[in-house]
PDB file of C-alpha atoms in Angstrom:
ATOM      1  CA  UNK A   1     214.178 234.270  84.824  1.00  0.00           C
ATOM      2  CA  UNK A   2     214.247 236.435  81.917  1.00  0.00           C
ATOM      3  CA  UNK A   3     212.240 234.535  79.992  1.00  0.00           C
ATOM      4  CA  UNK A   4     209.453 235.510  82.093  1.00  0.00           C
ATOM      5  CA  UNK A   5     209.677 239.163  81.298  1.00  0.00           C
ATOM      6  CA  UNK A   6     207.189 240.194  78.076  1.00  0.00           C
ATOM      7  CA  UNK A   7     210.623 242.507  77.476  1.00  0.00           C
ATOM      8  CA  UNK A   8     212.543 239.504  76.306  1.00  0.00           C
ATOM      9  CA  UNK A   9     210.081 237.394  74.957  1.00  0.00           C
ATOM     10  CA  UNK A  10     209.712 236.350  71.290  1.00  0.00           C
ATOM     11  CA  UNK A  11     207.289 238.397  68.715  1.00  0.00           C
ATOM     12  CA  UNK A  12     205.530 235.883  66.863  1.00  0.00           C
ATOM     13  CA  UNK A  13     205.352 238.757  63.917  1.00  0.00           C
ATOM     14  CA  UNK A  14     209.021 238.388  63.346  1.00  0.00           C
ATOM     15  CA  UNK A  15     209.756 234.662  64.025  1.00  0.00           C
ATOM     16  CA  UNK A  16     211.134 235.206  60.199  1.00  0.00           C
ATOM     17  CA  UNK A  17     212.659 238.484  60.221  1.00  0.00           C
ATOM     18  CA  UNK A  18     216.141 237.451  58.381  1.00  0.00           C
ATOM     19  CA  UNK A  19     213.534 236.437  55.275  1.00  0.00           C
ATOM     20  CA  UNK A  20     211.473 239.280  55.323  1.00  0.00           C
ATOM     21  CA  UNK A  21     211.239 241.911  52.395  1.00  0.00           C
ATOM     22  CA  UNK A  22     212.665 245.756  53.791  1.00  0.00           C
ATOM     23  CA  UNK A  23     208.842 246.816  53.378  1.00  0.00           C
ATOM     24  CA  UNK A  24     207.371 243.722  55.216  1.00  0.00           C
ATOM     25  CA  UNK A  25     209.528 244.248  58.046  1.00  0.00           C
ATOM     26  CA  UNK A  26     209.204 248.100  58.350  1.00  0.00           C
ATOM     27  CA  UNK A  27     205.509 248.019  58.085  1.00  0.00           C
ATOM     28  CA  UNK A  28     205.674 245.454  60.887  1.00  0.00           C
ATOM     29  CA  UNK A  29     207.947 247.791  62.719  1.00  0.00           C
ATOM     30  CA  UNK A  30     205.718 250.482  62.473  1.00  0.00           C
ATOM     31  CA  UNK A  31     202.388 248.527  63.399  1.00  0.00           C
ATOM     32  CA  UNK A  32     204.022 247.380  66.589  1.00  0.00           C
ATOM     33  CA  UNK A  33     205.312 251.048  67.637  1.00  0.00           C
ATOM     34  CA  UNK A  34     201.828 252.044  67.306  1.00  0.00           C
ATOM     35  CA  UNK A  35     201.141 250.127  70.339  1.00  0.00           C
ATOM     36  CA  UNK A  36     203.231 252.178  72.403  1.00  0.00           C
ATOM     37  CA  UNK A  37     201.058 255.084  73.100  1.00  0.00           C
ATOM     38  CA  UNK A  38     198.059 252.618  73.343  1.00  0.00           C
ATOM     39  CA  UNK A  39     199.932 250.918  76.726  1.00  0.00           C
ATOM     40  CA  UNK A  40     201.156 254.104  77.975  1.00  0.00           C
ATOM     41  CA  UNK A  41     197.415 255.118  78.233  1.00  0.00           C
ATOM     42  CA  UNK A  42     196.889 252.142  80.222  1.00  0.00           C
ATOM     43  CA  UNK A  43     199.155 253.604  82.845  1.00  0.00           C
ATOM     44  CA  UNK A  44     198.121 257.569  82.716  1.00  0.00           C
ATOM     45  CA  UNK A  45     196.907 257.160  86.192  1.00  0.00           C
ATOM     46  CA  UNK A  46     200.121 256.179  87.607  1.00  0.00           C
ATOM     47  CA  UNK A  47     201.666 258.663  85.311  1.00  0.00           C
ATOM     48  CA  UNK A  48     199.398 261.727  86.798  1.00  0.00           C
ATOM     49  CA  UNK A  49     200.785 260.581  90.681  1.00  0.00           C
ATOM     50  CA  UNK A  50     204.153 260.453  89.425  1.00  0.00           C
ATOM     51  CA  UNK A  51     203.748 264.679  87.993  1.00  0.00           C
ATOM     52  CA  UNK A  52     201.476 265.610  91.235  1.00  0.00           C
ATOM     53  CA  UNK A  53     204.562 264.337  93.091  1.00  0.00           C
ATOM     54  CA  UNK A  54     207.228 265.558  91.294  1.00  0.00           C
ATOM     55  CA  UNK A  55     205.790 269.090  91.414  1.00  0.00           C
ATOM     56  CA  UNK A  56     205.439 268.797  95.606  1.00  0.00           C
ATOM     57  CA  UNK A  57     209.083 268.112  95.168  1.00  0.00           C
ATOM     58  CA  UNK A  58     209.533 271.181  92.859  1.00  0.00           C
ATOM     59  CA  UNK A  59     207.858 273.310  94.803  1.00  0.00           C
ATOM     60  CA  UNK A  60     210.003 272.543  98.168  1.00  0.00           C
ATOM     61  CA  UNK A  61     213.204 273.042  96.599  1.00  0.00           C
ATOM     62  CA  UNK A  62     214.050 269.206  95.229  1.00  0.00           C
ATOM     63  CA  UNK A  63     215.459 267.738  92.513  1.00  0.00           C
ATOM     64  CA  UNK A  64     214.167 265.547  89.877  1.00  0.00           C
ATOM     65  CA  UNK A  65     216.903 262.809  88.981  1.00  0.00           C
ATOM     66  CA  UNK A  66     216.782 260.171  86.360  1.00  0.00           C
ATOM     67  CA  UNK A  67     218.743 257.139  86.652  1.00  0.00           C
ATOM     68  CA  UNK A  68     219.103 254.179  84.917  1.00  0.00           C
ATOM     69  CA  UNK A  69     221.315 251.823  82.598  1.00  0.00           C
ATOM     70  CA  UNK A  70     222.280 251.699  79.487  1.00  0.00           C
ATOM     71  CA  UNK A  71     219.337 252.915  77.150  1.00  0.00           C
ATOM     72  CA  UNK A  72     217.544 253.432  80.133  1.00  0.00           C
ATOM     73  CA  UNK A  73     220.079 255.852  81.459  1.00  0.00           C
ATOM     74  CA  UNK A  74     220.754 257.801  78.466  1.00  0.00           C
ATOM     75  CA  UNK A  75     217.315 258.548  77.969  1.00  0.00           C
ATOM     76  CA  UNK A  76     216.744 260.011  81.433  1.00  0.00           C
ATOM     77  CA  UNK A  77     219.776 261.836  80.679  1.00  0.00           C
ATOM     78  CA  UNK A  78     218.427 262.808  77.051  1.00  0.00           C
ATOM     79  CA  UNK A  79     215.391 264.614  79.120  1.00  0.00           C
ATOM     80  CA  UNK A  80     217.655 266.185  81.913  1.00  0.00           C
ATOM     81  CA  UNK A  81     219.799 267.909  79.945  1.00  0.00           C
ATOM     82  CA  UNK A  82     216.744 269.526  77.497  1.00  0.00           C
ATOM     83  CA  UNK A  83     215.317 271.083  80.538  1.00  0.00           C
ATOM     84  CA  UNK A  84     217.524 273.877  81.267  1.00  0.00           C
ATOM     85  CA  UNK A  85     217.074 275.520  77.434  1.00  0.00           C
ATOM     86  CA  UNK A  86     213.558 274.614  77.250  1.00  0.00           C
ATOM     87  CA  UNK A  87     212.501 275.666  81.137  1.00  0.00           C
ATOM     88  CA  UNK A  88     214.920 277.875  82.567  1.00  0.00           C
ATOM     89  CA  UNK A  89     216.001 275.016  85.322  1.00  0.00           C
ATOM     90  CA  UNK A  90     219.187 275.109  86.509  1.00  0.00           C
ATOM     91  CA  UNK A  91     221.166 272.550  85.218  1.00  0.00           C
ATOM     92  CA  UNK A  92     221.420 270.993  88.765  1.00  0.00           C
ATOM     93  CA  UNK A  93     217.470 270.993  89.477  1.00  0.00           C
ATOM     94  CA  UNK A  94     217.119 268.040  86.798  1.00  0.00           C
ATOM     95  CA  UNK A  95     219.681 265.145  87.115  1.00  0.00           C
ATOM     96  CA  UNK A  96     220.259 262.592  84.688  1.00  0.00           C
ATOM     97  CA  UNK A  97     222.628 259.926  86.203  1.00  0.00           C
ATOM     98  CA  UNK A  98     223.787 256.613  83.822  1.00  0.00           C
ATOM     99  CA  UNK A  99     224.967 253.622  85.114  1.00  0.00           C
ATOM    100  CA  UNK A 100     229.023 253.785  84.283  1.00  0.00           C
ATOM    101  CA  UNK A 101     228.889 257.197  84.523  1.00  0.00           C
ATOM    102  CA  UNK A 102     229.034 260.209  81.740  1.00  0.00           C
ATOM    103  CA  UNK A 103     231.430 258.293  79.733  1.00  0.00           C
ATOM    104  CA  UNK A 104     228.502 255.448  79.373  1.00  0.00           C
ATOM    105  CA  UNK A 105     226.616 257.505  77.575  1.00  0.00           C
ATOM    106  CA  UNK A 106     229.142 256.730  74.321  1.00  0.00           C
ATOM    107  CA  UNK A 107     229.870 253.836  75.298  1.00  0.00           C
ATOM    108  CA  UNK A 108     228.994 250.935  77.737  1.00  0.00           C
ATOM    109  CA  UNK A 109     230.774 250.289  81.203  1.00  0.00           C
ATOM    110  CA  UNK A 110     230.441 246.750  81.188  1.00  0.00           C
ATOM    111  CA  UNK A 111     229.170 244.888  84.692  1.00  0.00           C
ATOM    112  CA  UNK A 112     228.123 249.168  86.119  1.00  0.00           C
ATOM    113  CA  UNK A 113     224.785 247.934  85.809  1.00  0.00           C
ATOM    114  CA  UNK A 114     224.897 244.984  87.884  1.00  0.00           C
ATOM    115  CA  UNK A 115     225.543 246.689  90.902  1.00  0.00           C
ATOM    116  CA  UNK A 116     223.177 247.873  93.440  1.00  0.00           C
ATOM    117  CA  UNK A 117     226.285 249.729  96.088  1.00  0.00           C
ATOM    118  CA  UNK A 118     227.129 251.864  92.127  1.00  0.00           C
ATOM    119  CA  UNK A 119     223.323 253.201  92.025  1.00  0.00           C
ATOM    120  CA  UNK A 120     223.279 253.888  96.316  1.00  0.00           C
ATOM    121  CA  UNK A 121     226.769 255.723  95.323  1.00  0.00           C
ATOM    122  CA  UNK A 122     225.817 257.900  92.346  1.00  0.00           C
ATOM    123  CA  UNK A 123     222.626 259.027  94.222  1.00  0.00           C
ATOM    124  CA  UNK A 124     225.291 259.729  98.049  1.00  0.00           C
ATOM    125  CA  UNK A 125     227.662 261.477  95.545  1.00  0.00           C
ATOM    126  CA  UNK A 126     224.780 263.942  94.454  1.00  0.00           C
ATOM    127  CA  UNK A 127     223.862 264.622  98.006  1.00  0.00           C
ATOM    128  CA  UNK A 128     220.296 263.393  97.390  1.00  0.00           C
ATOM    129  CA  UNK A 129     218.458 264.851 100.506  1.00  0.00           C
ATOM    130  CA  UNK A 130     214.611 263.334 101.472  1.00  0.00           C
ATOM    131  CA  UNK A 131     212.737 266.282  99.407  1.00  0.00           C
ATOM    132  CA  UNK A 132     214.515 265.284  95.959  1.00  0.00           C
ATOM    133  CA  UNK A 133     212.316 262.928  94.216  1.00  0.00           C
ATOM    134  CA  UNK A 134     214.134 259.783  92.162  1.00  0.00           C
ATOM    135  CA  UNK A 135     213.036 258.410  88.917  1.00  0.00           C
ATOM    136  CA  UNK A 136     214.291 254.992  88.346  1.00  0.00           C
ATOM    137  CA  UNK A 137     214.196 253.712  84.785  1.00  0.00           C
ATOM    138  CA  UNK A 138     214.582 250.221  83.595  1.00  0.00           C
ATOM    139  CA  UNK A 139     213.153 248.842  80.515  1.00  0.00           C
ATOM    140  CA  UNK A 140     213.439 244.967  82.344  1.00  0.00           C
ATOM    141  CA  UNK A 141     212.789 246.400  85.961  1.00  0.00           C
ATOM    142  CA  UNK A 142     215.116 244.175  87.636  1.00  0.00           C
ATOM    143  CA  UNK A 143     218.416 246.248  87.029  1.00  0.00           C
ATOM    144  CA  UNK A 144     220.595 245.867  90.684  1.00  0.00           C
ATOM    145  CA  UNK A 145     221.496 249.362  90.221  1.00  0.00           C
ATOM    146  CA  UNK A 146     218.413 250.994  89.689  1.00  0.00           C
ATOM    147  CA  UNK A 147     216.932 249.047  92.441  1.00  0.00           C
ATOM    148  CA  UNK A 148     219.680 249.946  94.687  1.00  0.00           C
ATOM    149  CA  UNK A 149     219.475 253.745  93.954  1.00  0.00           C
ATOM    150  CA  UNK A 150     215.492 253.494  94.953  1.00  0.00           C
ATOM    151  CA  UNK A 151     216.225 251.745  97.973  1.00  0.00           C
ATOM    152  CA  UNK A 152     218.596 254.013  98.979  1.00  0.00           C
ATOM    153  CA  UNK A 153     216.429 256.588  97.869  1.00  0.00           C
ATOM    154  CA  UNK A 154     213.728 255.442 100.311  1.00  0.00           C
ATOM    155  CA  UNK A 155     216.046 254.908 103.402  1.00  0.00           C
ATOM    156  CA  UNK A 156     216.502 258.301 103.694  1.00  0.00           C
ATOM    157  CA  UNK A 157     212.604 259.142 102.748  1.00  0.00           C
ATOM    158  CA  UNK A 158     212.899 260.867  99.389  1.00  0.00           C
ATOM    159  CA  UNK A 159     209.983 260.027  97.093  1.00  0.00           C
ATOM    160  CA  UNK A 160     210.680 257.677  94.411  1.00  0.00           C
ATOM    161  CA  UNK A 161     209.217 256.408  90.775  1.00  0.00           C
ATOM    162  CA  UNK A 162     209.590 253.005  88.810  1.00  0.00           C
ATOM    163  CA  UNK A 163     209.241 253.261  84.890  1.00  0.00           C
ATOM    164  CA  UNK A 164     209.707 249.849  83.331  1.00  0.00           C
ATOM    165  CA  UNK A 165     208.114 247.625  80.568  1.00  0.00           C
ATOM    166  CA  UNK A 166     207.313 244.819  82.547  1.00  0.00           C
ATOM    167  CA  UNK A 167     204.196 244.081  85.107  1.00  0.00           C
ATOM    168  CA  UNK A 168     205.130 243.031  88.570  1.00  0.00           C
ATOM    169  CA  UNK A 169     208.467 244.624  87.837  1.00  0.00           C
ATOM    170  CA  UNK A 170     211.445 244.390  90.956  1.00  0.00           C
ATOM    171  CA  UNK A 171     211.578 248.501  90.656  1.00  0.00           C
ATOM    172  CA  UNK A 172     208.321 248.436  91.001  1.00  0.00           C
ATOM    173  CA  UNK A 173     207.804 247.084  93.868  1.00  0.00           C
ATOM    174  CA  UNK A 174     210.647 249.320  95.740  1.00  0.00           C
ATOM    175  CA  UNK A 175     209.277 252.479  94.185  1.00  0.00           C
ATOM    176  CA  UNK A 176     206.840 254.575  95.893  1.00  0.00           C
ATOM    177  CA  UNK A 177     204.557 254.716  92.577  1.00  0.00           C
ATOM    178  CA  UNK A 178     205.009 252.219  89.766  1.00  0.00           C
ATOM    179  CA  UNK A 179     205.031 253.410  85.937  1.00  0.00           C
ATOM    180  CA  UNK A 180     204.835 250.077  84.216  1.00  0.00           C
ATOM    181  CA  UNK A 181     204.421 250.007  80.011  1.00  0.00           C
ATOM    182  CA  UNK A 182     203.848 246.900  78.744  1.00  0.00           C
ATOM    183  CA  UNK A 183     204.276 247.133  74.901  1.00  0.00           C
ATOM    184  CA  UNK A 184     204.582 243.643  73.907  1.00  0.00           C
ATOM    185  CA  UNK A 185     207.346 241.776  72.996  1.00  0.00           C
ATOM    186  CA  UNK A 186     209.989 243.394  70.388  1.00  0.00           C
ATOM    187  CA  UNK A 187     210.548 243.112  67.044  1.00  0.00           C
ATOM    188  CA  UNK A 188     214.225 242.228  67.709  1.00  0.00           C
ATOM    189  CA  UNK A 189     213.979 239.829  70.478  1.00  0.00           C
ATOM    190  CA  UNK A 190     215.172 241.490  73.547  1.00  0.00           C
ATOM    191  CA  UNK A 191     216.274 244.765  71.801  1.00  0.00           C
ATOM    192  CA  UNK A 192     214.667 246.763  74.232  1.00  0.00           C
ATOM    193  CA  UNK A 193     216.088 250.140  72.767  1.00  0.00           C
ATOM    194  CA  UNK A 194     213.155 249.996  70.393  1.00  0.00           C
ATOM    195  CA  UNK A 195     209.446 249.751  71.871  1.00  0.00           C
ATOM    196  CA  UNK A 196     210.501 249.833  75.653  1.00  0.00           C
ATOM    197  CA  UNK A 197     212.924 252.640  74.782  1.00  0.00           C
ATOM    198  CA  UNK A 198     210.331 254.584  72.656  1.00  0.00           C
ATOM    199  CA  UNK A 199     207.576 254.080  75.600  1.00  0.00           C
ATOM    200  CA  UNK A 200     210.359 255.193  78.230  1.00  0.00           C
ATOM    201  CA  UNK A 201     210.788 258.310  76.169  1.00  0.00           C
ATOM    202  CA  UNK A 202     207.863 259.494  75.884  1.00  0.00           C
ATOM    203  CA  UNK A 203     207.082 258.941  80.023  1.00  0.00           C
ATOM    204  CA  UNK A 204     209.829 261.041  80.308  1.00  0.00           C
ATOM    205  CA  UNK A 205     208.783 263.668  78.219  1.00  0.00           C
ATOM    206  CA  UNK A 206     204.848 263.776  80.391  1.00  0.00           C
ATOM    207  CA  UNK A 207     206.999 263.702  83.652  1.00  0.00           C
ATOM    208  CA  UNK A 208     209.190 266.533  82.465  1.00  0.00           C
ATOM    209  CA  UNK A 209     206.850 268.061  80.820  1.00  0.00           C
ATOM    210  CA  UNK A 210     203.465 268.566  83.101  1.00  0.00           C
ATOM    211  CA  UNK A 211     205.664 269.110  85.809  1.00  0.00           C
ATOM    212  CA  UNK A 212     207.066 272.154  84.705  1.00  0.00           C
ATOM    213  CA  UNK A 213     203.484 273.454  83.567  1.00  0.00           C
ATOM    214  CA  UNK A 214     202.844 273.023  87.160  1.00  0.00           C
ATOM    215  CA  UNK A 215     205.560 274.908  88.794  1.00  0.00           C
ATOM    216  CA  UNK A 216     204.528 277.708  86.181  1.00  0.00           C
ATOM    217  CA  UNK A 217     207.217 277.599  83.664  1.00  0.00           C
ATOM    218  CA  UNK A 218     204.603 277.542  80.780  1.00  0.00           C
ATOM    219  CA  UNK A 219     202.432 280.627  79.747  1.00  0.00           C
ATOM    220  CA  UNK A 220     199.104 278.463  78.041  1.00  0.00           C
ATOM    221  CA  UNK A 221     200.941 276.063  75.493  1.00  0.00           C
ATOM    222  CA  UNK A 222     204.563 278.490  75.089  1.00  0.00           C
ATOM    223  CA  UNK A 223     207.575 278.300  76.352  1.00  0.00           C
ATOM    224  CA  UNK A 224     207.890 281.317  78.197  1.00  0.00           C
ATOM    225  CA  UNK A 225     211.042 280.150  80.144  1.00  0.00           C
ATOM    226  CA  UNK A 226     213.271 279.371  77.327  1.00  0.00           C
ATOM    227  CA  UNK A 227     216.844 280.447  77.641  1.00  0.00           C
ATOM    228  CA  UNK A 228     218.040 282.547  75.152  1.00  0.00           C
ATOM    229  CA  UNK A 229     221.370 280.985  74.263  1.00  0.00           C
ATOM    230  CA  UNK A 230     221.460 281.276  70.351  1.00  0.00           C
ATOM    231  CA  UNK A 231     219.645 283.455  67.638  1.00  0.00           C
ATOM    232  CA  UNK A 232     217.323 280.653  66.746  1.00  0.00           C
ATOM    233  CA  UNK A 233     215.859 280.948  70.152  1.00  0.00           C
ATOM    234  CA  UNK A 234     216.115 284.697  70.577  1.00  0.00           C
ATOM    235  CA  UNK A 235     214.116 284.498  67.532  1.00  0.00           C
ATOM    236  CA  UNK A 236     211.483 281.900  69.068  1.00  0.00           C
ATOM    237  CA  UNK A 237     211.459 284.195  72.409  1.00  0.00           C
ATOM    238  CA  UNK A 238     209.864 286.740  70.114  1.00  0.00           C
ATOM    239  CA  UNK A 239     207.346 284.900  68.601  1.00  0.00           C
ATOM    240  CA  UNK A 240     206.263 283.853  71.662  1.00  0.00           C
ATOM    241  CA  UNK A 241     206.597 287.314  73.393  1.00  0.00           C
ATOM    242  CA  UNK A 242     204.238 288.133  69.716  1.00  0.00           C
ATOM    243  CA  UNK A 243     201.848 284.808  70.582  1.00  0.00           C
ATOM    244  CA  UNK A 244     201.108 285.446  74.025  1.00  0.00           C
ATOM    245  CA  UNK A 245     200.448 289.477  73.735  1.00  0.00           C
ATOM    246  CA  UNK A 246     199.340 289.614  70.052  1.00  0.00           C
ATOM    247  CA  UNK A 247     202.057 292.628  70.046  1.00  0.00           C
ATOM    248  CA  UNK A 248     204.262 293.373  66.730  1.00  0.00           C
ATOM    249  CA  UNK A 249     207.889 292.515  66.193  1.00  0.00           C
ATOM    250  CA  UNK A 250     209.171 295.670  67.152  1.00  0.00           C
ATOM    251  CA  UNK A 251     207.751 295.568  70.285  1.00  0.00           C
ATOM    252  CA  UNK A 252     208.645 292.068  71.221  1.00  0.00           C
ATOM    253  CA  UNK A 253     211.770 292.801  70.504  1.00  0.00           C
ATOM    254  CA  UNK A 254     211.554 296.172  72.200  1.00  0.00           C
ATOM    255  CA  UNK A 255     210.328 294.706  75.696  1.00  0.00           C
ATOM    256  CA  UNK A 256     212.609 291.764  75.593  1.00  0.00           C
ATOM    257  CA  UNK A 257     215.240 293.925  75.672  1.00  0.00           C
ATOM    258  CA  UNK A 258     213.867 296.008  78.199  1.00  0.00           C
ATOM    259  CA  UNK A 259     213.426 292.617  80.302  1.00  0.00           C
ATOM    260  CA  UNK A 260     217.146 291.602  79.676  1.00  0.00           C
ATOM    261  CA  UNK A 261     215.808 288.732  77.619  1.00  0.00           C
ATOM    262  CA  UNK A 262     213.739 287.642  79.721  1.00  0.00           C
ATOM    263  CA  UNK A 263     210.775 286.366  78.243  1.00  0.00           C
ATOM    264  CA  UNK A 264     208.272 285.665  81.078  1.00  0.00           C
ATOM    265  CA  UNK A 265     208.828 289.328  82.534  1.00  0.00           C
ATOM    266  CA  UNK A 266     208.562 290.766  78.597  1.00  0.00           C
ATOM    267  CA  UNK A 267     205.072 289.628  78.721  1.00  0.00           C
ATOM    268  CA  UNK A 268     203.599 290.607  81.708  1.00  0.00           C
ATOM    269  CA  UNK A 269     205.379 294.143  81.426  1.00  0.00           C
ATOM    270  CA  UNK A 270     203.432 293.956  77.928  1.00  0.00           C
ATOM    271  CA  UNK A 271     200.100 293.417  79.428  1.00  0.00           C
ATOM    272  CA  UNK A 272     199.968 294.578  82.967  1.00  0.00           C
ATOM    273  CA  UNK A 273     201.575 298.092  81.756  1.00  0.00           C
ATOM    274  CA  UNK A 274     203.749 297.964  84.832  1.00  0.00           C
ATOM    275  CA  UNK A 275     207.468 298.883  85.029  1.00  0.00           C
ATOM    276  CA  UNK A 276     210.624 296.090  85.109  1.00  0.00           C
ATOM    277  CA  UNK A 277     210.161 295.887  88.922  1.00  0.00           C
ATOM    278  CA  UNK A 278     206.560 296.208  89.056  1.00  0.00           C
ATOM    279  CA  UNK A 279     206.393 292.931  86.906  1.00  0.00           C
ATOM    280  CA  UNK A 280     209.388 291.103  88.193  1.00  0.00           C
ATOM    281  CA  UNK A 281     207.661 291.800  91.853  1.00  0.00           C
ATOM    282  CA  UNK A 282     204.518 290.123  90.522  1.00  0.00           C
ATOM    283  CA  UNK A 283     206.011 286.894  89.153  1.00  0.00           C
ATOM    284  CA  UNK A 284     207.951 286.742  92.637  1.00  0.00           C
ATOM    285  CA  UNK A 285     204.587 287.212  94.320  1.00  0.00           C
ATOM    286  CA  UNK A 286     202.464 284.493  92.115  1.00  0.00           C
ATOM    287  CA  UNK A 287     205.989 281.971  92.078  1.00  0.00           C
ATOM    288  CA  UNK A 288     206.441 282.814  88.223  1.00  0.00           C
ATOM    289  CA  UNK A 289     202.722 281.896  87.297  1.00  0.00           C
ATOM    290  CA  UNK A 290     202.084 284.645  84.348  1.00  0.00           C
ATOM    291  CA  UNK A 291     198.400 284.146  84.218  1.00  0.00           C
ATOM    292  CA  UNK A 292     198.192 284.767  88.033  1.00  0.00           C
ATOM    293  CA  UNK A 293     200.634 287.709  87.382  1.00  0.00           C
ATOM    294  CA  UNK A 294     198.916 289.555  85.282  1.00  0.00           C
ATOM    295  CA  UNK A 295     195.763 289.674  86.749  1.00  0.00           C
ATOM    296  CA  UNK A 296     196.442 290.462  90.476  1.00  0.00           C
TER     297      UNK A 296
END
């Protein structure tokens, strides 16, 4: 069956890899990563109901959770865990869960993968309720436990996505929308770590990524909701406090102190004119939308 998936299929570019010069192979390497953004294009339409729905989900209270196997799973972990510092979440309102569990991330739990009852569990042992929205990743699209975390998924009504790198693919079919990213075969036969694992990436970071411009946690292209939980970012909080009011250092700094670090409520205090309260009652009122904030 596998041989059936363009996933584990040979790349007639490296039928001699073992004889090729380091430069031959790398520029090889490099002209077949090229073709990952070229197929994810292909699937941008898929991609845009996969954000439309995670941000319904946002905006009712759910939870986005990743899960997956293996590369699969550490990546949708990879893009949980960056949300909290980079969007204010909470770390419990973006889920990564890996077959195996955290200690899979190091290293493999042999056979965790194979079972469809593990991926049901992980999701019953998060108490996923019908307005949490699943994203099931699988570079093949056949893995039993990401299957059996969608299907469970659906029983009880929550929405669910399918990213994989095959057409057709078994996740696909379960999952409410289908992300499917065919890249070609790899340059390592069946190393799917390398294209598929690039191309799962970077759906990740769209999903992640629009969805949280739609909830409101970006101010035009800044980060306005970035936690401020080192000096390199308490520095970045003022540039962007700087970027988005075209105010000096001093009174970044100034207001974000004012704001208790908060960087959102720095900048419309900056350009409405209005007091701490004033401004945190206007993101409340606009659900944390600065443009809407600032001119109501």
């Amino acid at each position: 069956m596998l041989e059936h998936l363009t996933t584990e299929t040979r790349n007639e570019k490296t039928m001699n890899l073992d004889e090729m010069s380091i430069f031959d192979f790398l520029t090889t390497m490099n002209e077949e990563d090229e073709k990952v953004a070229s197929a994810i294009k292909k699937e941008l339409s898929s991609i845009a109901k996969a954000v439309e729905a995670i941000i319904e989900a946002k905006k009712q209270g759910g939870r986005l959770i990743y899960i997956g196997a293996g590369t699969s799973g550490r990546i949708g972990l990879l893009d949980a865990v960056e949300c909290p510092p980079t969007f204010g979440t909470n770390p419990d309102e973006v889920i990564g869960l890996i077959a195996g569990g955290e200690k899979a991330f190091i290293k493999a739990v042999e056979g965790a993968e194979d079972s469809k009852e593990l991926g049901m569990e992980d999701l019953q042992n998060i108490r996923l309720t019908k307005v949490d929205i699943v994203v099931g990743i699988a570079a093949s699209g056949r893995t039993p436990y990401v299957i059996g975390a969608l299907e469970y998924a659906n029983s009880i009504e929550a929405q669910t996505i399918a990213i994989s790198c095959n057409k057709g693919s078994d996740i696909g079919k379960v999952a409410n929308i289908a992300i499917e990213v065919v890249n070609g075969p790899e340059v390592l036969t069946g190393s799917t770590r390398l294209k598929a694992g690039t191309a799962q990436k970077l759906v990740c970071n769209m999903l992640s990524t629009a969805s949280m411009v739609g909830i409101g946690k970006v101010y035009g292209n800044l980060m306005v909701d970035v936690q401020l939980t080192n000096e390199k970012l308490v520095e970045r909080a003022k540039r962007i406090v700087m970027e988005a009011t075209s105010c000096t250092y001093d009174t970044a700094e100034e207001y974000l102190a004012k704001a208790n670090c908060n960087s959102k409520l720095a900048i419309v205090m900056i350009l409405t004119g209005l007091s701490y309260e004033e401004s945190l009652h206007r993101l409340e009122q606009t659900q944390g939308f600065i443009r809407q904030a600032i001119v109501n």
